[in-house]
PDB file of C-alpha atoms in Angstrom:
ATOM      1  CA  UNK A 203     -13.227  13.094 -23.596  1.00 53.00           C
ATOM      2  CA  UNK A 204     -12.752  13.223 -19.771  1.00 47.00           C
ATOM      3  CA  UNK A 205     -13.827   9.504 -19.398  1.00 48.00           C
ATOM      4  CA  UNK A 206     -11.261   8.509 -22.085  1.00 50.00           C
ATOM      5  CA  UNK A 207      -8.508  10.422 -20.367  1.00 47.00           C
ATOM      6  CA  UNK A 208      -9.557   8.948 -16.876  1.00 45.00           C
ATOM      7  CA  UNK A 209      -9.592   5.476 -18.351  1.00 49.00           C
ATOM      8  CA  UNK A 210      -6.072   5.798 -19.762  1.00 48.00           C
ATOM      9  CA  UNK A 211      -4.734   7.286 -16.582  1.00 47.00           C
ATOM     10  CA  UNK A 212      -6.146   4.776 -14.201  1.00 47.00           C
ATOM     11  CA  UNK A 213      -5.202   1.592 -16.209  1.00 44.00           C
ATOM     12  CA  UNK A 214      -1.859   1.355 -14.441  1.00 41.00           C
ATOM     13  CA  UNK A 215      -3.135   2.548 -11.042  1.00 42.00           C
ATOM     14  CA  UNK A 216      -6.336   0.691 -10.396  1.00 43.00           C
ATOM     15  CA  UNK A 217      -9.295  -1.136 -11.982  1.00 42.00           C
ATOM     16  CA  UNK A 218     -11.832   0.693 -13.836  1.00 44.00           C
ATOM     17  CA  UNK A 219     -14.932   1.807 -11.609  1.00 47.00           C
ATOM     18  CA  UNK A 220     -18.075  -0.039 -12.458  1.00 47.00           C
ATOM     19  CA  UNK A 221     -20.171   3.028 -12.393  1.00 52.00           C
ATOM     20  CA  UNK A 222     -17.780   5.141 -14.584  1.00 53.00           C
ATOM     21  CA  UNK A 223     -20.401   5.824 -17.177  1.00 59.00           C
ATOM     22  CA  UNK A 224     -22.755   7.326 -14.562  1.00 67.00           C
ATOM     23  CA  UNK A 225     -20.007   9.662 -13.154  1.00 69.00           C
ATOM     24  CA  UNK A 226     -20.183  13.389 -13.875  1.00 74.00           C
ATOM     25  CA  UNK A 227     -17.401  14.978 -15.880  1.00 75.00           C
ATOM     26  CA  UNK A 228     -16.644  17.328 -12.866  1.00 76.00           C
ATOM     27  CA  UNK A 229     -16.180  14.244 -10.617  1.00 70.00           C
ATOM     28  CA  UNK A 230     -14.155  12.369 -13.100  1.00 68.00           C
ATOM     29  CA  UNK A 231     -11.742  15.412 -13.455  1.00 72.00           C
ATOM     30  CA  UNK A 232     -11.477  15.780  -9.779  1.00 69.00           C
ATOM     31  CA  UNK A 233     -10.611  12.123  -9.278  1.00 60.00           C
ATOM     32  CA  UNK A 234      -8.180  12.345 -12.151  1.00 64.00           C
ATOM     33  CA  UNK A 235      -6.428  15.286 -10.602  1.00 64.00           C
ATOM     34  CA  UNK A 236      -6.260  13.543  -7.177  1.00 55.00           C
ATOM     35  CA  UNK A 237      -4.635  10.452  -8.642  1.00 54.00           C
ATOM     36  CA  UNK A 238      -2.244  12.170 -10.959  1.00 56.00           C
ATOM     37  CA  UNK A 239      -1.048  14.421  -8.126  1.00 56.00           C
ATOM     38  CA  UNK A 240      -0.625  11.546  -5.552  1.00 56.00           C
ATOM     39  CA  UNK A 241       2.928  10.723  -5.041  1.00 61.00           C
ATOM     40  CA  UNK A 242       3.988   7.292  -6.701  1.00 73.00           C
ATOM     41  CA  UNK A 243       3.342   4.348  -4.461  1.00 85.00           C
ATOM     42  CA  UNK A 244       6.515   3.266  -2.476  1.00 94.00           C
ATOM     43  CA  UNK A 245       6.981   0.214  -0.318  1.00 97.00           C
ATOM     44  CA  UNK A 246      10.197   0.624   1.635  1.00 97.00           C
ATOM     45  CA  UNK A 247      12.184  -1.525   4.051  1.00 97.00           C
ATOM     46  CA  UNK A 248      14.482   0.173   6.507  1.00 97.00           C
ATOM     47  CA  UNK A 249      17.390  -1.836   7.913  1.00 96.00           C
ATOM     48  CA  UNK A 250      19.742  -0.733  10.597  1.00 94.00           C
ATOM     49  CA  UNK A 251      20.837  -1.544  14.170  1.00 91.00           C
ATOM     50  CA  UNK A 252      19.916   0.501  17.298  1.00 84.00           C
ATOM     51  CA  UNK A 253      21.304   3.919  17.211  1.00 85.00           C
ATOM     52  CA  UNK A 254      21.743   4.072  13.516  1.00 92.00           C
ATOM     53  CA  UNK A 255      19.203   6.825  12.902  1.00 89.00           C
ATOM     54  CA  UNK A 256      16.139   4.886  11.538  1.00 90.00           C
ATOM     55  CA  UNK A 257      13.960   6.581  14.250  1.00 84.00           C
ATOM     56  CA  UNK A 258      15.017  10.072  13.051  1.00 86.00           C
ATOM     57  CA  UNK A 259      14.612   9.231   9.240  1.00 93.00           C
ATOM     58  CA  UNK A 260      11.377   7.213   9.225  1.00 92.00           C
ATOM     59  CA  UNK A 261       9.069   9.914  10.234  1.00 91.00           C
ATOM     60  CA  UNK A 262      10.578  12.258   7.597  1.00 93.00           C
ATOM     61  CA  UNK A 263      10.181   9.717   4.879  1.00 95.00           C
ATOM     62  CA  UNK A 264       6.658   9.038   5.984  1.00 94.00           C
ATOM     63  CA  UNK A 265       5.669  12.693   5.850  1.00 93.00           C
ATOM     64  CA  UNK A 266       7.370  13.452   2.658  1.00 94.00           C
ATOM     65  CA  UNK A 267       5.869  10.619   0.631  1.00 94.00           C
ATOM     66  CA  UNK A 268       2.618  10.169   2.703  1.00 94.00           C
ATOM     67  CA  UNK A 269       3.430   6.532   3.672  1.00 96.00           C
ATOM     68  CA  UNK A 270       2.441   4.602   6.842  1.00 95.00           C
ATOM     69  CA  UNK A 271       5.183   3.491   9.167  1.00 93.00           C
ATOM     70  CA  UNK A 272       4.972  -0.099  10.308  1.00 93.00           C
ATOM     71  CA  UNK A 273       7.270  -0.972  13.078  1.00 88.00           C
ATOM     72  CA  UNK A 274       6.539  -4.574  13.856  1.00 86.00           C
ATOM     73  CA  UNK A 275       6.916  -4.309  17.656  1.00 83.00           C
ATOM     74  CA  UNK A 276       4.446  -1.489  17.727  1.00 86.00           C
ATOM     75  CA  UNK A 277       2.074  -3.326  15.389  1.00 88.00           C
ATOM     76  CA  UNK A 278       2.194  -6.443  17.687  1.00 88.00           C
ATOM     77  CA  UNK A 279       1.382  -4.423  20.674  1.00 89.00           C
ATOM     78  CA  UNK A 280      -1.459  -2.480  18.981  1.00 90.00           C
ATOM     79  CA  UNK A 281      -3.041  -5.608  17.608  1.00 91.00           C
ATOM     80  CA  UNK A 282      -2.943  -7.342  21.036  1.00 90.00           C
ATOM     81  CA  UNK A 283      -4.486  -4.182  22.617  1.00 91.00           C
ATOM     82  CA  UNK A 284      -7.227  -3.912  19.857  1.00 91.00           C
ATOM     83  CA  UNK A 285      -8.031  -7.628  20.247  1.00 91.00           C
ATOM     84  CA  UNK A 286      -7.822  -8.293  16.543  1.00 90.00           C
ATOM     85  CA  UNK A 287      -7.909 -11.929  15.357  1.00 90.00           C
ATOM     86  CA  UNK A 288      -4.130 -11.822  14.804  1.00 90.00           C
ATOM     87  CA  UNK A 289      -3.627  -9.907  18.020  1.00 90.00           C
ATOM     88  CA  UNK A 290      -5.396 -12.669  20.001  1.00 92.00           C
ATOM     89  CA  UNK A 291      -3.222 -15.219  18.346  1.00 91.00           C
ATOM     90  CA  UNK A 292       0.014 -13.216  19.247  1.00 90.00           C
ATOM     91  CA  UNK A 293      -1.208 -12.620  22.848  1.00 90.00           C
ATOM     92  CA  UNK A 294      -1.797 -16.385  23.330  1.00 91.00           C
ATOM     93  CA  UNK A 295       1.810 -17.155  22.180  1.00 87.00           C
ATOM     94  CA  UNK A 296       3.399 -14.370  24.194  1.00 86.00           C
ATOM     95  CA  UNK A 297       1.582 -15.289  27.395  1.00 87.00           C
ATOM     96  CA  UNK A 298       3.127 -18.809  27.091  1.00 84.00           C
ATOM     97  CA  UNK A 299       6.620 -17.273  26.539  1.00 82.00           C
ATOM     98  CA  UNK A 300       6.762 -18.277  22.844  1.00 83.00           C
ATOM     99  CA  UNK A 301       8.021 -16.479  19.792  1.00 83.00           C
ATOM    100  CA  UNK A 302       5.229 -15.000  17.609  1.00 88.00           C
ATOM    101  CA  UNK A 303       5.235 -16.925  14.309  1.00 92.00           C
ATOM    102  CA  UNK A 304       6.048 -15.386  10.846  1.00 93.00           C
ATOM    103  CA  UNK A 305       2.519 -16.105   9.854  1.00 93.00           C
ATOM    104  CA  UNK A 306       1.128 -13.944  12.643  1.00 92.00           C
ATOM    105  CA  UNK A 307       3.516 -11.022  12.038  1.00 93.00           C
ATOM    106  CA  UNK A 308       2.784 -11.119   8.294  1.00 95.00           C
ATOM    107  CA  UNK A 309      -0.927 -11.264   9.087  1.00 93.00           C
ATOM    108  CA  UNK A 310      -0.703  -8.226  11.208  1.00 93.00           C
ATOM    109  CA  UNK A 311       1.246  -6.442   8.480  1.00 94.00           C
ATOM    110  CA  UNK A 312      -1.487  -7.467   5.967  1.00 94.00           C
ATOM    111  CA  UNK A 313      -4.224  -6.120   8.171  1.00 91.00           C
ATOM    112  CA  UNK A 314      -2.442  -2.763   8.241  1.00 92.00           C
ATOM    113  CA  UNK A 315      -1.391  -2.440   4.647  1.00 93.00           C
ATOM    114  CA  UNK A 316      -5.101  -2.677   3.608  1.00 88.00           C
ATOM    115  CA  UNK A 317      -5.985   0.600   5.724  1.00 90.00           C
ATOM    116  CA  UNK A 318      -6.282   4.018   3.936  1.00 92.00           C
ATOM    117  CA  UNK A 319      -3.207   5.206   5.855  1.00 92.00           C
ATOM    118  CA  UNK A 320      -1.159   2.840   3.703  1.00 94.00           C
ATOM    119  CA  UNK A 321      -2.793   3.778   0.444  1.00 92.00           C
ATOM    120  CA  UNK A 322       0.444   5.334  -0.933  1.00 94.00           C
ATOM    121  CA  UNK A 323       2.596   2.534   0.410  1.00 95.00           C
ATOM    122  CA  UNK A 324       4.494   1.710   3.642  1.00 96.00           C
ATOM    123  CA  UNK A 325       7.757   1.838   5.544  1.00 96.00           C
ATOM    124  CA  UNK A 326       8.581  -1.540   7.148  1.00 95.00           C
ATOM    125  CA  UNK A 327      10.901  -1.255  10.221  1.00 90.00           C
ATOM    126  CA  UNK A 328      12.176  -4.411  11.971  1.00 84.00           C
ATOM    127  CA  UNK A 329      10.942  -6.865   9.467  1.00 92.00           C
ATOM    128  CA  UNK A 330      11.864  -9.134   7.697  1.00 95.00           C
ATOM    129  CA  UNK A 331      14.841 -10.365   9.635  1.00 91.00           C
ATOM    130  CA  UNK A 332      15.391 -13.619   7.829  1.00 93.00           C
ATOM    131  CA  UNK A 333      15.237 -14.682   4.090  1.00 95.00           C
ATOM    132  CA  UNK A 334      12.284 -17.069   4.950  1.00 95.00           C
ATOM    133  CA  UNK A 335      10.380 -14.041   6.201  1.00 95.00           C
ATOM    134  CA  UNK A 336      11.352 -11.976   3.203  1.00 97.00           C
ATOM    135  CA  UNK A 337      10.029 -14.584   0.919  1.00 97.00           C
ATOM    136  CA  UNK A 338       6.801 -14.954   2.849  1.00 96.00           C
ATOM    137  CA  UNK A 339       6.399 -11.140   2.714  1.00 97.00           C
ATOM    138  CA  UNK A 340       6.905 -11.085  -1.044  1.00 97.00           C
ATOM    139  CA  UNK A 341       4.182 -13.910  -1.296  1.00 96.00           C
ATOM    140  CA  UNK A 342       1.714 -11.863   0.759  1.00 96.00           C
ATOM    141  CA  UNK A 343       2.184  -8.724  -1.151  1.00 95.00           C
ATOM    142  CA  UNK A 344       1.655 -10.510  -4.431  1.00 94.00           C
ATOM    143  CA  UNK A 345      -1.462 -12.396  -3.125  1.00 93.00           C
ATOM    144  CA  UNK A 346      -2.960  -9.185  -1.790  1.00 91.00           C
ATOM    145  CA  UNK A 347      -2.222  -7.294  -4.963  1.00 88.00           C
ATOM    146  CA  UNK A 348      -0.644  -4.378  -3.235  1.00 87.00           C
ATOM    147  CA  UNK A 349       2.560  -4.173  -5.192  1.00 89.00           C
ATOM    148  CA  UNK A 350       6.090  -5.331  -4.178  1.00 94.00           C
ATOM    149  CA  UNK A 351       8.960  -3.992  -2.260  1.00 97.00           C
ATOM    150  CA  UNK A 352      10.560  -1.060  -4.068  1.00 97.00           C
ATOM    151  CA  UNK A 353      13.585  -0.100  -1.859  1.00 97.00           C
ATOM    152  CA  UNK A 354      15.574  -1.776   0.901  1.00 98.00           C
ATOM    153  CA  UNK A 355      17.694   0.956   2.577  1.00 98.00           C
ATOM    154  CA  UNK A 356      20.414  -0.019   5.153  1.00 97.00           C
ATOM    155  CA  UNK A 357      21.703   2.560   7.665  1.00 97.00           C
ATOM    156  CA  UNK A 358      25.471   1.867   7.848  1.00 96.00           C
ATOM    157  CA  UNK A 359      27.237   3.165  11.040  1.00 95.00           C
ATOM    158  CA  UNK A 360      30.537   1.820  12.460  1.00 95.00           C
ATOM    159  CA  UNK A 361      29.991  -0.326  15.461  1.00 94.00           C
ATOM    160  CA  UNK A 362      32.322   1.800  17.574  1.00 92.00           C
ATOM    161  CA  UNK A 363      30.153   4.927  16.812  1.00 92.00           C
ATOM    162  CA  UNK A 364      27.001   3.066  17.625  1.00 92.00           C
ATOM    163  CA  UNK A 365      28.512   1.908  20.995  1.00 91.00           C
ATOM    164  CA  UNK A 366      29.462   5.527  21.770  1.00 90.00           C
ATOM    165  CA  UNK A 367      25.993   6.793  20.784  1.00 87.00           C
ATOM    166  CA  UNK A 368      23.976   4.312  22.830  1.00 88.00           C
ATOM    167  CA  UNK A 369      26.136   3.895  25.931  1.00 91.00           C
ATOM    168  CA  UNK A 370      26.021   7.587  26.454  1.00 91.00           C
ATOM    169  CA  UNK A 371      22.223   7.751  26.337  1.00 90.00           C
ATOM    170  CA  UNK A 372      20.387   9.224  29.372  1.00 92.00           C
ATOM    171  CA  UNK A 373      16.565   8.773  29.908  1.00 91.00           C
ATOM    172  CA  UNK A 374      14.032  10.592  31.884  1.00 91.00           C
ATOM    173  CA  UNK A 375      11.682   7.685  32.779  1.00 89.00           C
ATOM    174  CA  UNK A 376       8.484   9.600  33.350  1.00 88.00           C
ATOM    175  CA  UNK A 377       8.520  11.580  30.090  1.00 87.00           C
ATOM    176  CA  UNK A 378      10.695   9.537  27.876  1.00 80.00           C
ATOM    177  CA  UNK A 379      12.899  12.475  27.176  1.00 87.00           C
ATOM    178  CA  UNK A 380      16.346  11.413  26.125  1.00 86.00           C
ATOM    179  CA  UNK A 381      19.853  13.109  26.421  1.00 92.00           C
ATOM    180  CA  UNK A 382      23.420  12.104  25.690  1.00 91.00           C
ATOM    181  CA  UNK A 383      26.419  12.543  27.976  1.00 92.00           C
ATOM    182  CA  UNK A 384      28.389  13.837  24.952  1.00 89.00           C
ATOM    183  CA  UNK A 385      26.148  14.859  22.168  1.00 87.00           C
ATOM    184  CA  UNK A 386      23.206  16.371  24.051  1.00 90.00           C
ATOM    185  CA  UNK A 387      23.969  16.694  27.645  1.00 94.00           C
ATOM    186  CA  UNK A 388      21.376  17.952  30.175  1.00 95.00           C
ATOM    187  CA  UNK A 389      21.883  21.531  31.655  1.00 95.00           C
ATOM    188  CA  UNK A 390      22.701  19.854  35.009  1.00 96.00           C
ATOM    189  CA  UNK A 391      24.569  16.574  34.918  1.00 94.00           C
ATOM    190  CA  UNK A 392      22.249  13.602  35.665  1.00 94.00           C
ATOM    191  CA  UNK A 393      19.085  15.789  35.864  1.00 96.00           C
ATOM    192  CA  UNK A 394      16.098  16.268  33.506  1.00 95.00           C
ATOM    193  CA  UNK A 395      16.052  19.882  32.105  1.00 95.00           C
ATOM    194  CA  UNK A 396      12.341  20.406  32.818  1.00 94.00           C
ATOM    195  CA  UNK A 397      11.702  18.640  36.101  1.00 95.00           C
ATOM    196  CA  UNK A 398      15.115  18.299  37.692  1.00 96.00           C
ATOM    197  CA  UNK A 399      14.417  14.578  38.356  1.00 96.00           C
ATOM    198  CA  UNK A 400      17.161  12.124  38.021  1.00 96.00           C
ATOM    199  CA  UNK A 401      18.048  10.599  34.568  1.00 96.00           C
ATOM    200  CA  UNK A 402      18.783   6.991  34.138  1.00 95.00           C
ATOM    201  CA  UNK A 403      20.636   4.546  31.812  1.00 92.00           C
ATOM    202  CA  UNK A 404      18.790   1.584  30.324  1.00 86.00           C
ATOM    203  CA  UNK A 405      20.273  -1.645  31.683  1.00 85.00           C
ATOM    204  CA  UNK A 406      20.993  -2.891  28.080  1.00 83.00           C
ATOM    205  CA  UNK A 407      22.872   0.365  27.230  1.00 87.00           C
ATOM    206  CA  UNK A 408      26.226  -1.046  28.094  1.00 88.00           C
ATOM    207  CA  UNK A 409      29.175  -1.939  25.811  1.00 90.00           C
ATOM    208  CA  UNK A 410      29.149  -5.639  26.531  1.00 90.00           C
ATOM    209  CA  UNK A 411      25.409  -6.065  25.794  1.00 89.00           C
ATOM    210  CA  UNK A 412      25.456  -3.845  22.800  1.00 89.00           C
ATOM    211  CA  UNK A 413      28.386  -5.541  21.188  1.00 91.00           C
ATOM    212  CA  UNK A 414      26.694  -8.871  21.401  1.00 91.00           C
ATOM    213  CA  UNK A 415      23.460  -7.352  19.961  1.00 89.00           C
ATOM    214  CA  UNK A 416      25.370  -5.722  17.041  1.00 92.00           C
ATOM    215  CA  UNK A 417      27.227  -9.072  16.296  1.00 92.00           C
ATOM    216  CA  UNK A 418      23.887 -10.928  16.260  1.00 91.00           C
ATOM    217  CA  UNK A 419      22.396  -8.072  14.028  1.00 91.00           C
ATOM    218  CA  UNK A 420      25.027  -8.267  11.375  1.00 92.00           C
ATOM    219  CA  UNK A 421      24.918 -12.110  11.211  1.00 93.00           C
ATOM    220  CA  UNK A 422      21.167 -12.103  10.837  1.00 90.00           C
ATOM    221  CA  UNK A 423      20.908  -9.148   8.483  1.00 91.00           C
ATOM    222  CA  UNK A 424      23.514 -10.071   5.843  1.00 94.00           C
ATOM    223  CA  UNK A 425      21.512 -12.843   4.249  1.00 96.00           C
ATOM    224  CA  UNK A 426      18.393 -10.615   4.028  1.00 96.00           C
ATOM    225  CA  UNK A 427      20.368  -7.751   2.568  1.00 96.00           C
ATOM    226  CA  UNK A 428      21.858 -10.272   0.003  1.00 97.00           C
ATOM    227  CA  UNK A 429      18.422 -11.528  -0.889  1.00 98.00           C
ATOM    228  CA  UNK A 430      17.163  -7.880  -1.805  1.00 98.00           C
ATOM    229  CA  UNK A 431      20.505  -6.991  -3.350  1.00 97.00           C
ATOM    230  CA  UNK A 432      20.155  -9.779  -5.935  1.00 97.00           C
ATOM    231  CA  UNK A 433      16.766  -8.160  -6.921  1.00 96.00           C
ATOM    232  CA  UNK A 434      18.480  -4.771  -7.466  1.00 96.00           C
ATOM    233  CA  UNK A 435      16.458  -3.216  -4.499  1.00 97.00           C
ATOM    234  CA  UNK A 436      19.223  -2.661  -1.898  1.00 97.00           C
ATOM    235  CA  UNK A 437      20.806   0.686  -1.190  1.00 97.00           C
ATOM    236  CA  UNK A 438      23.292   1.156   1.728  1.00 97.00           C
ATOM    237  CA  UNK A 439      23.458   4.653   3.169  1.00 97.00           C
ATOM    238  CA  UNK A 440      26.393   6.196   5.168  1.00 97.00           C
ATOM    239  CA  UNK A 441      24.365   7.150   8.249  1.00 95.00           C
ATOM    240  CA  UNK A 442      27.426   8.368  10.197  1.00 94.00           C
ATOM    241  CA  UNK A 443      26.672  11.883   9.093  1.00 93.00           C
ATOM    242  CA  UNK A 444      24.343  14.755  10.104  1.00 90.00           C
ATOM    243  CA  UNK A 445      20.639  13.964   9.700  1.00 90.00           C
ATOM    244  CA  UNK A 446      19.997  16.344   6.778  1.00 94.00           C
ATOM    245  CA  UNK A 447      22.810  14.736   4.814  1.00 96.00           C
ATOM    246  CA  UNK A 448      21.318  11.330   5.312  1.00 96.00           C
ATOM    247  CA  UNK A 449      17.958  12.518   4.343  1.00 96.00           C
ATOM    248  CA  UNK A 450      19.381  13.997   1.098  1.00 97.00           C
ATOM    249  CA  UNK A 451      20.927  10.707   0.157  1.00 97.00           C
ATOM    250  CA  UNK A 452      17.613   8.853   0.906  1.00 97.00           C
ATOM    251  CA  UNK A 453      15.664  11.288  -1.132  1.00 96.00           C
ATOM    252  CA  UNK A 454      18.080  10.560  -4.114  1.00 97.00           C
ATOM    253  CA  UNK A 455      17.510   6.809  -3.723  1.00 97.00           C
ATOM    254  CA  UNK A 456      13.756   7.117  -3.521  1.00 95.00           C
ATOM    255  CA  UNK A 457      13.761   9.412  -6.590  1.00 92.00           C
ATOM    256  CA  UNK A 458      14.980   6.600  -8.792  1.00 85.00           C
TER     257      UNK A 458
END
C-alpha cells in the first residue's frame, strides 16, 4: 500500500526510483512525507533598478520558500574564483576587456541550478536583461528538465524616489555598513557609528549618473517584461512602501 501511495505521489515530482521494490515501508513513508511537506518548486525572476528593494526582499523570499538566490554578478565572480570550466571562459573574456557572452552566463546558471541548494527552485536577479537572453534561458531550463519560469516580479519605484534613496547613501568602506543622510543617518554626521571612521559616497551615487542608468534600465527592461507578460508570468509590485507591505504583496503573488 505504501508503495502504491508513493508511486502516485511521485509521478508529478520525479521519476520512479529503480530500486523502489527493495525499499522498506519505513523508508518509503519517510521519503513520501519529505516530498509532500516540501514547498512547491518555484523559479522566480526579480526585476528592478538599483535602490528598488530587491536586495531586501530576495533573502526573505529565499528563506521562506527554501530557494537559491542567483545574482549573476556574484555567480560570475564565484565561477572565476573556483576555476570552473565556465569560470575560466568568463575570466579569459573579462581579462581582454570583453563582455561575457550569454552562453557563458547561462552555462554558469545551469551549473548552479543543478546543485542541491536549488532543489526547490531559484531566484534569478540581474538576468535576463534582453529578450534573446530570456529565450535562451527558457531553452536551457527545458533541455535540463528543471521546469520553467513561474513568476517574474518587477519592483516599481518612481525614479525621483530612487534618486533620493541612492544619492543619499553613505558607506563605511572597511565594513560595508551603509547609512543614508535622510532615512538612516549616522549618529555623528559623516562618521561610522562603530568606529568613528569617515563615511564616503560612491562615485556613481550622483543624480546625473543615476538618471542615465535608470533611463538605460527602463529601455532595456521593457521588452523583457513584455516577453514574460505575454506568457502571463509578470507581476508588477509597488515597491515604494514599507518592506513588510512589499513582502505581503509578493507572498500573495507567489501563492497563486
